[in-house]
Amino acid sequence: MSKMWAGRTSGVTDKLADDFNSSISFDCRMYRQDIQGSQAHAAMLAKCGIISEEDAKALRQGLQKILEDLDSGALEFDWECEDIHMFVEQVLTERLGDVGKKLHTARSRNDQVALDLRMYLRDELKEIKTFNHELLQAICEQAEACKEFIMPGYTHLQRAQPILFSHQLLAYAMMLMRDMERLEDAAKRMNISPIGSCALAGTTYNTDRAYEAELLGFDSVCLNSIDGVSDRDFCLEIMSALSIEMMHLSRLSEELILWSSWEFRFIRLDDAYTTGSSIMPQKKNSDMAELVRGKTGRVYGNLMALLTSLKGLPLAYNKDMQEDKEGVFDTIDNAKMCIRIMAPMIATMKVFPDNMLKAAKEGFINATDLADYLTKKGEPFRSAYKISGSLVAKCIAEGKVLEDLTLEEYKEASPIFEEDVYEEISLKTCVEKRISEGGTGPASVAAQISYIKEYLK
Ligand code: ARG
């Protein structure tokens, strides 16, 4: 069959070329946005006197029927069509005759696809926002439930200083709030309408772009038609923001995996979010967390792929740009699933404070506090650090912890030590005295929780 754009050429193309060229297999998911965009376009054409009110009404109703039929399954996609835009116009023309052929006045698929994609992503970002909200809530609630639990904080994956488990969880809440803001920001910049840019240069018809944009819920119209059809920054911004968010989720996943291992045993993930092994009867694997970690790779990959496809492209539209969709869809689908599954996984995990405390007691993580004790009594910090270090070395050699040393042993290292050293290096004191703003002390943790609760409102 000859193509809708037959004219200059016969419109008869090779079957292999058709398959290669076609995007309907993946852009069909934008049918709703495509139809809504066309309905607004028909309304604008009538408002500007470019087509009659009667034709516009027929077009809008015809489009509505196509939408309903696609929703219900009464109408199936024609995979022979080049893309979703051609498909909708083809069905409309089949059903309405010549009126259907008027729809594509004063527009092009170039501005149409840019419009559809912005509208599609706008809808997706709303859903992602809900899931992010749920995840933030889950983290915040778990942090609140665990606000007494002491664990070792790590640097270089070596036990470093005592912290509250809540404080560690809340670090992820901070990342997530930034992720949410980045997406919000991208959504705001994306909400500018490209429709009416037409092929690249605008049109000779006296159109009303602002009216059409308003009907579709856009804040304004893009000011340069060439940019309107060439710009895919909005895809890149979303893909970057989601890459960063996935990086955060993968770090959280990694910690959940580590913490639920027998080596740590700080938490246990609920059975609903783990799997067993087909051969090893004892296994409980953190597959969901591992998949979140793994999927981060493809989300990064999609971003790199689109950046690379766009690199060096001359203005304005080039078919290369059809390559934007599969990657951005894949990013949306996968990131959405990851964000979504993370919330119940965090909410249902069981936390073992005794194991955390035991680990906290074994790593000399109060050595900094021991040095600070001496410093506060007049010893310069660098020499206090040395004394504290030598006491740790002595403990390691004798198989002890700092709390086991007698006051005589302390005094041998420095006459400054008094009986109150024991109180000062107890893990509870170490945590409670971390009073600096944003530190691990209980007041700071409580402040973070109330900040997040306010944010969630
Ligand atoms: N399927 C195309 C895309 O996804 C739509 C725009 C086609 N425009 C054109 N002039 N070939 O980018």
Tab-separated table of C-alpha atoms and ligand atoms in Angstrom:
chain	number	residue	atom	x	y	z
A	1	MET	CA	0.000	0.000	0.000
A	2	SER	CA	1.160	3.497	-0.799
A	3	LYS	CA	2.019	5.754	2.149
A	4	MET	CA	-0.023	8.692	3.410
A	5	TRP	CA	2.911	10.913	2.429
A	6	ALA	CA	3.059	9.561	-1.163
A	7	GLY	CA	3.391	12.410	-3.667
A	8	ARG	CA	6.945	13.404	-4.300
A	9	THR	CA	7.729	9.677	-4.297
A	10	SER	CA	5.596	6.675	-5.103
A	11	GLY	CA	5.282	6.073	-1.392
A	12	VAL	CA	5.957	2.411	-2.036
A	13	THR	CA	8.664	1.254	0.303
A	14	ASP	CA	10.501	-1.950	0.901
A	15	LYS	CA	9.038	-4.177	3.613
A	16	LEU	CA	12.340	-4.307	5.442
A	17	ALA	CA	12.610	-0.509	5.255
A	18	ASP	CA	9.084	-0.211	6.667
A	19	ASP	CA	9.916	-2.408	9.619
A	20	PHE	CA	13.120	-0.526	10.173
A	21	ASN	CA	11.462	2.864	9.973
A	22	SER	CA	8.362	2.135	12.001
A	23	SER	CA	7.926	3.319	15.571
A	24	ILE	CA	4.322	2.313	16.228
A	25	SER	CA	5.422	-0.756	18.208
A	26	PHE	CA	6.659	1.562	20.932
A	27	ASP	CA	5.047	4.972	20.376
A	28	CYS	CA	1.577	3.355	20.479
A	29	ARG	CA	1.736	3.855	24.234
A	30	MET	CA	1.263	7.589	23.643
A	31	TYR	CA	-2.096	7.139	21.889
A	32	ARG	CA	-4.029	8.952	24.600
A	33	GLN	CA	-1.788	12.000	24.506
A	34	ASP	CA	-1.740	11.940	20.710
A	35	ILE	CA	-5.529	11.972	20.570
A	36	GLN	CA	-5.928	14.627	23.258
A	37	GLY	CA	-3.386	16.772	21.423
A	38	SER	CA	-5.325	16.368	18.184
A	39	GLN	CA	-8.598	17.272	19.851
A	40	ALA	CA	-7.096	20.511	21.105
A	41	HIS	CA	-5.619	21.124	17.672
A	42	ALA	CA	-9.032	20.793	16.012
A	43	ALA	CA	-10.518	23.182	18.566
A	44	MET	CA	-7.771	25.712	17.892
A	45	LEU	CA	-8.196	25.451	14.109
A	46	ALA	CA	-11.900	26.209	14.475
A	47	LYS	CA	-11.353	29.046	16.931
A	48	CYS	CA	-9.028	30.677	14.427
A	49	GLY	CA	-11.451	30.152	11.551
A	50	ILE	CA	-9.099	27.762	9.760
A	51	ILE	CA	-11.685	24.983	9.729
A	52	SER	CA	-15.420	25.197	10.467
A	53	GLU	CA	-16.870	24.607	13.921
A	54	GLU	CA	-18.816	21.739	12.417
A	55	ASP	CA	-15.680	20.026	11.124
A	56	ALA	CA	-13.914	20.589	14.420
A	57	LYS	CA	-16.784	18.987	16.257
A	58	ALA	CA	-16.745	15.988	13.935
A	59	LEU	CA	-12.986	15.662	14.384
A	60	ARG	CA	-13.152	15.907	18.157
A	61	GLN	CA	-15.936	13.354	18.372
A	62	GLY	CA	-14.233	11.051	15.902
A	63	LEU	CA	-11.041	11.256	17.937
A	64	GLN	CA	-12.960	10.612	21.137
A	65	LYS	CA	-14.453	7.469	19.623
A	66	ILE	CA	-10.991	6.274	18.576
A	67	LEU	CA	-9.767	6.834	22.109
A	68	GLU	CA	-12.663	4.882	23.581
A	69	ASP	CA	-12.245	2.082	21.079
A	70	LEU	CA	-8.549	1.791	21.817
A	71	ASP	CA	-9.239	1.818	25.557
A	72	SER	CA	-11.874	-0.886	25.229
A	73	GLY	CA	-9.907	-2.964	22.758
A	74	ALA	CA	-12.580	-2.569	20.059
A	75	LEU	CA	-9.928	-0.957	17.876
A	76	GLU	CA	-6.528	-2.562	17.444
A	77	PHE	CA	-3.311	-0.901	16.352
A	78	ASP	CA	-2.298	-1.391	12.768
A	79	TRP	CA	1.335	-2.427	13.022
A	80	GLU	CA	1.795	-1.636	9.346
A	81	CYS	CA	1.433	2.063	10.171
A	82	GLU	CA	4.599	4.097	10.476
A	83	ASP	CA	3.789	5.586	13.838
A	84	ILE	CA	0.975	6.421	16.240
A	85	HIS	CA	0.345	9.793	14.597
A	86	MET	CA	-0.209	8.230	11.180
A	87	PHE	CA	-2.353	5.516	12.701
A	88	VAL	CA	-4.758	7.902	14.406
A	89	GLU	CA	-5.065	10.070	11.319
A	90	GLN	CA	-5.597	7.022	9.132
A	91	VAL	CA	-8.405	5.645	11.297
A	92	LEU	CA	-9.962	9.082	11.565
A	93	THR	CA	-9.981	9.479	7.783
A	94	GLU	CA	-11.342	5.970	7.273
A	95	ARG	CA	-14.168	6.793	9.641
A	96	LEU	CA	-14.883	10.434	8.725
A	97	GLY	CA	-13.816	10.684	5.121
A	98	ASP	CA	-12.540	14.067	3.895
A	99	VAL	CA	-13.089	15.818	7.232
A	100	GLY	CA	-10.435	13.557	8.746
A	101	LYS	CA	-7.929	14.896	6.240
A	102	LYS	CA	-8.302	18.420	7.655
A	103	LEU	CA	-6.826	17.607	11.055
A	104	HIS	CA	-3.205	17.883	10.033
A	105	THR	CA	-3.548	21.529	8.929
A	106	ALA	CA	-0.959	23.846	10.491
A	107	ARG	CA	1.033	21.162	12.208
A	108	SER	CA	3.583	18.491	11.466
A	109	ARG	CA	4.498	15.199	13.024
A	110	ASN	CA	7.628	16.958	14.174
A	111	ASP	CA	5.815	19.233	16.609
A	112	GLN	CA	3.181	16.565	17.231
A	113	VAL	CA	5.662	13.991	18.489
A	114	ALA	CA	7.370	16.591	20.666
A	115	LEU	CA	3.984	17.475	22.125
A	116	ASP	CA	2.914	13.878	22.720
A	117	LEU	CA	6.138	13.021	24.445
A	118	ARG	CA	5.967	15.995	26.791
A	119	MET	CA	2.378	15.155	27.681
A	120	TYR	CA	3.165	11.480	28.149
A	121	LEU	CA	6.129	12.189	30.410
A	122	ARG	CA	4.118	14.749	32.342
A	123	ASP	CA	1.589	12.027	33.193
A	124	GLU	CA	4.319	9.571	34.117
A	125	LEU	CA	6.066	12.080	36.374
A	126	LYS	CA	2.837	12.556	38.303
A	127	GLU	CA	2.766	8.838	39.008
A	128	ILE	CA	6.437	8.752	39.924
A	129	LYS	CA	5.822	11.607	42.331
A	130	THR	CA	3.222	9.509	44.156
A	131	PHE	CA	5.606	6.567	44.432
A	132	ASN	CA	8.442	8.787	45.627
A	133	HIS	CA	6.120	10.181	48.211
A	134	GLU	CA	5.294	6.677	49.425
A	135	LEU	CA	8.945	5.745	49.615
A	136	LEU	CA	9.829	8.858	51.562
A	137	GLN	CA	7.017	8.122	53.961
A	138	ALA	CA	8.179	4.526	54.436
A	139	ILE	CA	11.739	5.650	55.174
A	140	CYS	CA	10.520	8.292	57.579
A	141	GLU	CA	8.268	5.879	59.460
A	142	GLN	CA	10.969	3.239	59.735
A	143	ALA	CA	13.400	5.906	60.973
A	144	GLU	CA	10.931	6.978	63.594
A	145	ALA	CA	10.400	3.410	64.767
A	146	CYS	CA	14.165	2.852	65.063
A	147	LYS	CA	15.212	6.102	66.662
A	148	GLU	CA	16.789	4.484	69.729
A	149	PHE	CA	18.876	1.898	67.874
A	150	ILE	CA	22.642	2.365	67.881
A	151	MET	CA	24.709	0.921	65.054
A	152	PRO	CA	28.251	1.388	63.837
A	153	GLY	CA	28.517	4.092	61.186
A	154	TYR	CA	31.031	3.137	58.505
A	155	THR	CA	33.678	4.786	56.414
A	156	HIS	CA	35.640	2.609	53.970
A	157	LEU	CA	33.187	-0.078	55.135
A	158	GLN	CA	35.174	-0.135	58.399
A	159	ARG	CA	33.368	0.586	61.628
A	160	ALA	CA	33.898	4.268	62.272
A	161	GLN	CA	31.695	5.982	64.858
A	162	PRO	CA	28.466	5.113	66.630
A	163	ILE	CA	25.326	6.466	64.977
A	164	LEU	CA	21.605	6.007	65.266
A	165	PHE	CA	20.212	3.608	62.667
A	166	SER	CA	17.555	6.253	61.990
A	167	HIS	CA	20.237	8.748	61.077
A	168	GLN	CA	21.551	6.380	58.410
A	169	LEU	CA	18.058	5.817	56.999
A	170	LEU	CA	17.322	9.517	57.033
A	171	ALA	CA	20.379	10.158	54.873
A	172	TYR	CA	18.437	8.345	52.129
A	173	ALA	CA	15.396	10.499	52.837
A	174	MET	CA	17.529	13.580	52.161
A	175	MET	CA	18.676	12.126	48.830
A	176	LEU	CA	15.108	11.276	47.917
A	177	MET	CA	13.856	14.782	48.622
A	178	ARG	CA	16.524	16.150	46.287
A	179	ASP	CA	15.476	13.584	43.663
A	180	MET	CA	11.883	14.719	43.998
A	181	GLU	CA	12.903	18.329	43.585
A	182	ARG	CA	14.988	17.562	40.512
A	183	LEU	CA	12.027	15.813	38.885
A	184	GLU	CA	9.704	18.631	39.871
A	185	ASP	CA	12.080	21.102	38.318
A	186	ALA	CA	12.349	19.076	35.105
A	187	ALA	CA	8.559	18.793	34.964
A	188	LYS	CA	8.223	22.542	35.241
A	189	ARG	CA	10.651	23.223	32.404
A	190	MET	CA	9.026	20.515	30.277
A	191	ASN	CA	5.566	22.040	30.587
A	192	ILE	CA	5.989	24.345	27.612
A	193	SER	CA	4.123	23.548	24.420
A	194	PRO	CA	5.985	22.894	21.149
A	195	ILE	CA	2.791	22.452	19.090
A	196	GLY	CA	2.445	25.033	16.360
A	197	SER	CA	6.165	24.918	15.625
A	198	CYS	CA	4.998	22.797	12.696
A	199	ALA	CA	7.734	21.211	10.588
A	200	LEU	CA	10.340	23.674	11.842
A	201	ALA	CA	9.497	27.206	10.738
A	202	GLY	CA	6.010	27.843	12.070
A	203	THR	CA	3.103	28.337	9.698
A	204	THR	CA	1.396	30.843	7.437
A	205	TYR	CA	-1.958	30.203	9.090
A	206	ASN	CA	-3.002	32.611	11.778
A	207	THR	CA	-2.965	30.033	14.573
A	208	ASP	CA	-3.395	30.556	18.297
A	209	ARG	CA	-0.664	28.534	19.931
A	210	ALA	CA	-1.329	29.914	23.377
A	211	TYR	CA	-4.957	28.771	23.220
A	212	GLU	CA	-3.986	25.248	22.161
A	213	ALA	CA	-1.313	25.102	24.854
A	214	GLU	CA	-3.779	26.230	27.464
A	215	LEU	CA	-6.309	23.580	26.456
A	216	LEU	CA	-3.604	20.989	27.023
A	217	GLY	CA	-2.504	22.301	30.407
A	218	PHE	CA	0.808	23.839	29.375
A	219	ASP	CA	2.166	26.922	31.114
A	220	SER	CA	3.316	28.614	27.913
A	221	VAL	CA	4.544	27.979	24.369
A	222	CYS	CA	8.129	27.604	23.207
A	223	LEU	CA	9.416	30.800	21.647
A	224	ASN	CA	11.448	29.328	18.812
A	225	SER	CA	9.864	26.846	16.416
A	226	ILE	CA	13.197	25.303	15.439
A	227	ASP	CA	13.984	24.672	19.075
A	228	GLY	CA	10.424	23.459	19.565
A	229	VAL	CA	10.914	20.496	17.248
A	230	SER	CA	14.602	19.843	17.968
A	231	ASP	CA	14.620	19.963	21.740
A	232	ARG	CA	14.826	16.740	23.706
A	233	ASP	CA	16.390	18.286	26.803
A	234	PHE	CA	13.280	17.386	28.746
A	235	CYS	CA	13.939	13.679	28.115
A	236	LEU	CA	17.559	14.080	29.126
A	237	GLU	CA	16.682	15.984	32.273
A	238	ILE	CA	14.247	13.315	33.394
A	239	MET	CA	16.698	10.556	32.518
A	240	SER	CA	19.472	12.335	34.431
A	241	ALA	CA	17.299	12.947	37.459
A	242	LEU	CA	16.182	9.311	37.429
A	243	SER	CA	19.761	8.122	36.946
A	244	ILE	CA	20.736	9.996	40.092
A	245	GLU	CA	17.730	8.627	41.919
A	246	MET	CA	18.586	5.091	40.786
A	247	MET	CA	22.139	5.621	42.015
A	248	HIS	CA	20.674	6.461	45.423
A	249	LEU	CA	18.364	3.470	45.355
A	250	SER	CA	21.235	1.204	44.375
A	251	ARG	CA	23.283	2.398	47.349
A	252	LEU	CA	20.337	1.764	49.623
A	253	SER	CA	19.844	-1.643	48.008
A	254	GLU	CA	23.477	-2.499	48.542
A	255	GLU	CA	23.179	-1.673	52.225
A	256	LEU	CA	19.989	-3.684	52.594
A	257	ILE	CA	21.735	-6.635	50.957
A	258	LEU	CA	24.762	-6.296	53.220
A	259	TRP	CA	22.745	-5.738	56.365
A	260	SER	CA	20.583	-8.778	55.734
A	261	SER	CA	23.588	-11.069	55.220
A	262	TRP	CA	24.570	-13.404	58.078
A	263	GLU	CA	27.796	-11.445	58.392
A	264	PHE	CA	25.816	-8.396	59.526
A	265	ARG	CA	22.332	-9.552	60.477
A	266	PHE	CA	21.193	-5.968	61.160
A	267	ILE	CA	17.913	-6.471	59.318
A	268	ARG	CA	15.770	-9.152	57.776
A	269	LEU	CA	13.800	-8.393	54.631
A	270	ASP	CA	10.267	-9.665	54.634
A	271	ASP	CA	9.682	-12.976	52.813
A	272	ALA	CA	7.447	-11.082	50.394
A	273	TYR	CA	10.533	-9.347	48.977
A	274	THR	CA	13.048	-12.170	48.916
A	275	THR	CA	13.429	-15.429	47.030
A	276	GLY	CA	14.847	-18.866	47.682
A	277	SER	CA	17.377	-20.918	45.791
A	278	SER	CA	16.463	-23.811	43.511
A	279	ILE	CA	19.234	-25.923	45.039
A	280	MET	CA	20.329	-24.487	48.406
A	281	PRO	CA	17.484	-25.034	50.859
A	282	GLN	CA	18.781	-22.544	53.410
A	283	LYS	CA	18.840	-19.525	51.102
A	284	LYS	CA	16.918	-16.308	51.378
A	285	ASN	CA	18.103	-13.959	48.671
A	286	SER	CA	17.509	-10.231	48.404
A	287	ASP	CA	16.565	-10.431	44.715
A	288	MET	CA	14.408	-7.304	44.682
A	289	ALA	CA	17.154	-5.130	46.145
A	290	GLU	CA	19.677	-6.722	43.797
A	291	LEU	CA	17.451	-6.000	40.810
A	292	VAL	CA	17.084	-2.377	41.833
A	293	ARG	CA	20.869	-2.211	42.013
A	294	GLY	CA	21.163	-3.965	38.647
A	295	LYS	CA	18.554	-1.900	36.832
A	296	THR	CA	20.517	1.222	37.678
A	297	GLY	CA	22.879	0.189	34.871
A	298	ARG	CA	20.250	0.277	32.148
A	299	VAL	CA	18.896	3.598	33.376
A	300	TYR	CA	22.383	5.103	33.063
A	301	GLY	CA	22.732	3.393	29.681
A	302	ASN	CA	19.535	4.941	28.343
A	303	LEU	CA	20.762	8.394	29.303
A	304	MET	CA	24.117	7.818	27.596
A	305	ALA	CA	22.402	6.421	24.501
A	306	LEU	CA	20.168	9.452	24.016
A	307	LEU	CA	22.938	11.937	24.756
A	308	THR	CA	24.987	10.175	22.127
A	309	SER	CA	22.147	10.047	19.576
A	310	LEU	CA	21.589	13.772	19.933
A	311	LYS	CA	25.238	14.684	19.867
A	312	GLY	CA	26.153	16.637	16.760
A	313	LEU	CA	22.642	16.449	15.245
A	314	PRO	CA	21.980	19.387	12.942
A	315	LEU	CA	18.768	21.332	13.477
A	316	ALA	CA	15.885	20.735	13.178
A	317	TYR	CA	14.103	17.352	13.229
A	318	ASN	CA	16.083	14.296	12.169
A	319	LYS	CA	14.857	10.735	12.216
A	320	ASP	CA	17.602	9.946	14.709
A	321	MET	CA	15.293	11.558	17.224
A	322	GLN	CA	12.857	8.681	16.995
A	323	GLU	CA	15.490	6.870	19.050
A	324	ASP	CA	14.536	8.978	22.061
A	325	LYS	CA	11.421	7.041	22.995
A	326	GLU	CA	12.416	3.462	23.765
A	327	GLY	CA	15.135	4.609	26.129
A	328	VAL	CA	13.075	7.158	27.962
A	329	PHE	CA	10.166	4.709	28.237
A	330	ASP	CA	12.483	2.017	29.546
A	331	THR	CA	13.898	4.436	32.109
A	332	ILE	CA	10.437	5.467	33.252
A	333	ASP	CA	9.157	1.883	33.476
A	334	ASN	CA	12.130	0.563	35.374
A	335	ALA	CA	12.716	3.483	37.696
A	336	LYS	CA	9.024	3.527	38.531
A	337	MET	CA	9.050	-0.154	39.474
A	338	CYS	CA	12.171	0.273	41.581
A	339	ILE	CA	10.810	3.256	43.501
A	340	ARG	CA	7.539	1.462	43.982
A	341	ILE	CA	8.960	-1.780	45.337
A	342	MET	CA	11.397	-0.053	47.644
A	343	ALA	CA	8.669	1.448	49.827
A	344	PRO	CA	7.046	-1.768	51.090
A	345	MET	CA	10.463	-3.407	51.307
A	346	ILE	CA	11.609	-0.717	53.753
A	347	ALA	CA	8.290	-0.646	55.588
A	348	THR	CA	8.225	-4.396	56.235
A	349	MET	CA	11.867	-5.073	57.028
A	350	LYS	CA	12.643	-6.342	60.509
A	351	VAL	CA	15.415	-4.554	62.348
A	352	PHE	CA	17.677	-6.281	64.905
A	353	PRO	CA	18.956	-3.604	67.296
A	354	ASP	CA	20.862	-6.107	69.459
A	355	ASN	CA	22.992	-7.209	66.541
A	356	MET	CA	23.636	-3.611	65.598
A	357	LEU	CA	24.666	-2.772	69.140
A	358	LYS	CA	26.909	-5.838	69.344
A	359	ALA	CA	28.684	-4.767	66.163
A	360	ALA	CA	28.926	-1.238	67.517
A	361	LYS	CA	30.648	-2.533	70.664
A	362	GLU	CA	33.305	-4.475	68.775
A	363	GLY	CA	34.910	-1.922	66.553
A	364	PHE	CA	36.518	0.656	68.877
A	365	ILE	CA	34.117	3.152	67.377
A	366	ASN	CA	34.317	5.264	70.532
A	367	ALA	CA	38.030	5.950	70.000
A	368	THR	CA	37.287	9.444	68.643
A	369	ASP	CA	35.241	10.157	71.750
A	370	LEU	CA	38.133	8.967	73.911
A	371	ALA	CA	40.411	11.465	72.190
A	372	ASP	CA	37.767	14.191	72.511
A	373	TYR	CA	37.541	13.425	76.236
A	374	LEU	CA	41.234	14.246	76.669
A	375	THR	CA	40.999	17.282	74.406
A	376	LYS	CA	38.159	18.726	76.422
A	377	LYS	CA	40.396	18.338	79.498
A	378	GLY	CA	43.233	20.346	77.932
A	379	GLU	CA	45.246	17.859	75.850
A	380	PRO	CA	45.754	19.156	72.283
A	381	PHE	CA	43.672	17.028	69.877
A	382	ARG	CA	46.600	15.606	67.898
A	383	SER	CA	48.318	14.248	71.050
A	384	ALA	CA	44.979	13.052	72.429
A	385	TYR	CA	44.479	11.210	69.112
A	386	LYS	CA	47.879	9.479	69.618
A	387	ILE	CA	47.090	8.424	73.181
A	388	SER	CA	43.694	7.095	72.139
A	389	GLY	CA	45.288	5.213	69.236
A	390	SER	CA	47.884	3.581	71.460
A	391	LEU	CA	45.140	2.436	73.839
A	392	VAL	CA	43.263	0.869	70.896
A	393	ALA	CA	46.460	-0.929	69.867
A	394	LYS	CA	46.897	-2.191	73.437
A	395	CYS	CA	43.297	-3.456	73.463
A	396	ILE	CA	43.731	-5.266	70.138
A	397	ALA	CA	46.905	-6.911	71.425
A	398	GLU	CA	45.176	-8.028	74.616
A	399	GLY	CA	41.841	-8.955	73.030
A	400	LYS	CA	39.925	-6.256	74.902
A	401	VAL	CA	37.746	-3.248	74.135
A	402	LEU	CA	38.293	0.277	75.487
A	403	GLU	CA	35.617	-0.197	78.152
A	404	ASP	CA	37.604	-3.134	79.629
A	405	LEU	CA	40.729	-1.113	80.507
A	406	THR	CA	41.189	-0.251	84.184
A	407	LEU	CA	41.583	3.336	85.350
A	408	GLU	CA	45.246	2.517	86.197
A	409	GLU	CA	45.827	1.453	82.611
A	410	TYR	CA	44.200	4.663	81.402
A	411	LYS	CA	46.292	6.733	83.784
A	412	GLU	CA	49.464	5.032	82.544
A	413	ALA	CA	48.642	6.430	79.117
A	414	SER	CA	47.761	9.874	80.473
A	415	PRO	CA	47.332	11.231	84.004
A	416	ILE	CA	44.393	13.286	82.769
A	417	PHE	CA	42.075	10.268	82.760
A	418	GLU	CA	39.498	10.101	85.597
A	419	GLU	CA	36.682	7.741	86.539
A	420	ASP	CA	34.285	9.720	84.284
A	421	VAL	CA	36.031	8.364	81.172
A	422	TYR	CA	33.793	5.279	81.226
A	423	GLU	CA	30.642	7.325	81.077
A	424	GLU	CA	32.150	9.454	78.345
A	425	ILE	CA	32.957	6.529	76.033
A	426	SER	CA	29.722	4.613	76.509
A	427	LEU	CA	28.101	4.278	73.083
A	428	LYS	CA	24.923	5.891	74.318
A	429	THR	CA	26.841	8.964	75.464
A	430	CYS	CA	28.805	9.047	72.231
A	431	VAL	CA	25.575	9.248	70.251
A	432	GLU	CA	23.736	11.566	72.611
A	433	LYS	CA	26.611	14.015	72.721
A	434	ARG	CA	26.718	14.386	68.964
A	435	ILE	CA	24.727	17.584	69.372
A	436	SER	CA	25.993	19.449	66.327
A	437	GLU	CA	23.341	20.416	63.820
A	438	GLY	CA	22.672	17.540	61.414
A	439	GLY	CA	24.666	15.117	63.575
A	440	THR	CA	23.491	11.733	64.802
A	441	GLY	CA	22.218	12.995	68.190
A	442	PRO	CA	18.567	12.292	69.053
A	443	ALA	CA	17.549	15.952	68.762
A	444	SER	CA	18.937	16.175	65.243
A	445	VAL	CA	17.252	12.925	64.244
A	446	ALA	CA	13.944	14.180	65.640
A	447	ALA	CA	14.383	17.455	63.766
A	448	GLN	CA	14.984	15.580	60.515
A	449	ILE	CA	11.875	13.494	61.031
A	450	SER	CA	9.703	16.529	61.616
A	451	TYR	CA	11.208	18.254	58.585
A	452	ILE	CA	10.289	15.293	56.393
A	453	LYS	CA	6.800	15.058	57.841
A	454	GLU	CA	6.292	18.699	56.996
A	455	TYR	CA	7.683	18.100	53.506
A	456	LEU	CA	5.273	15.210	52.995
A	457	LYS	CA	2.239	17.341	53.756
B	1	ARG	N1	7.871	8.576	14.554
B	1	ARG	C1	8.538	9.812	14.532
B	1	ARG	C2	9.354	10.008	15.812
B	1	ARG	O1	9.128	9.268	16.712
B	1	ARG	C3	7.558	10.933	14.445
B	1	ARG	C4	8.035	12.157	13.768
B	1	ARG	C5	8.296	11.854	12.351
B	1	ARG	N2	8.573	12.993	11.569
B	1	ARG	C6	9.102	12.896	10.360
B	1	ARG	N3	9.269	13.960	9.695
B	1	ARG	N4	9.517	11.740	9.897
B	1	ARG	O2	10.229	10.816	15.901
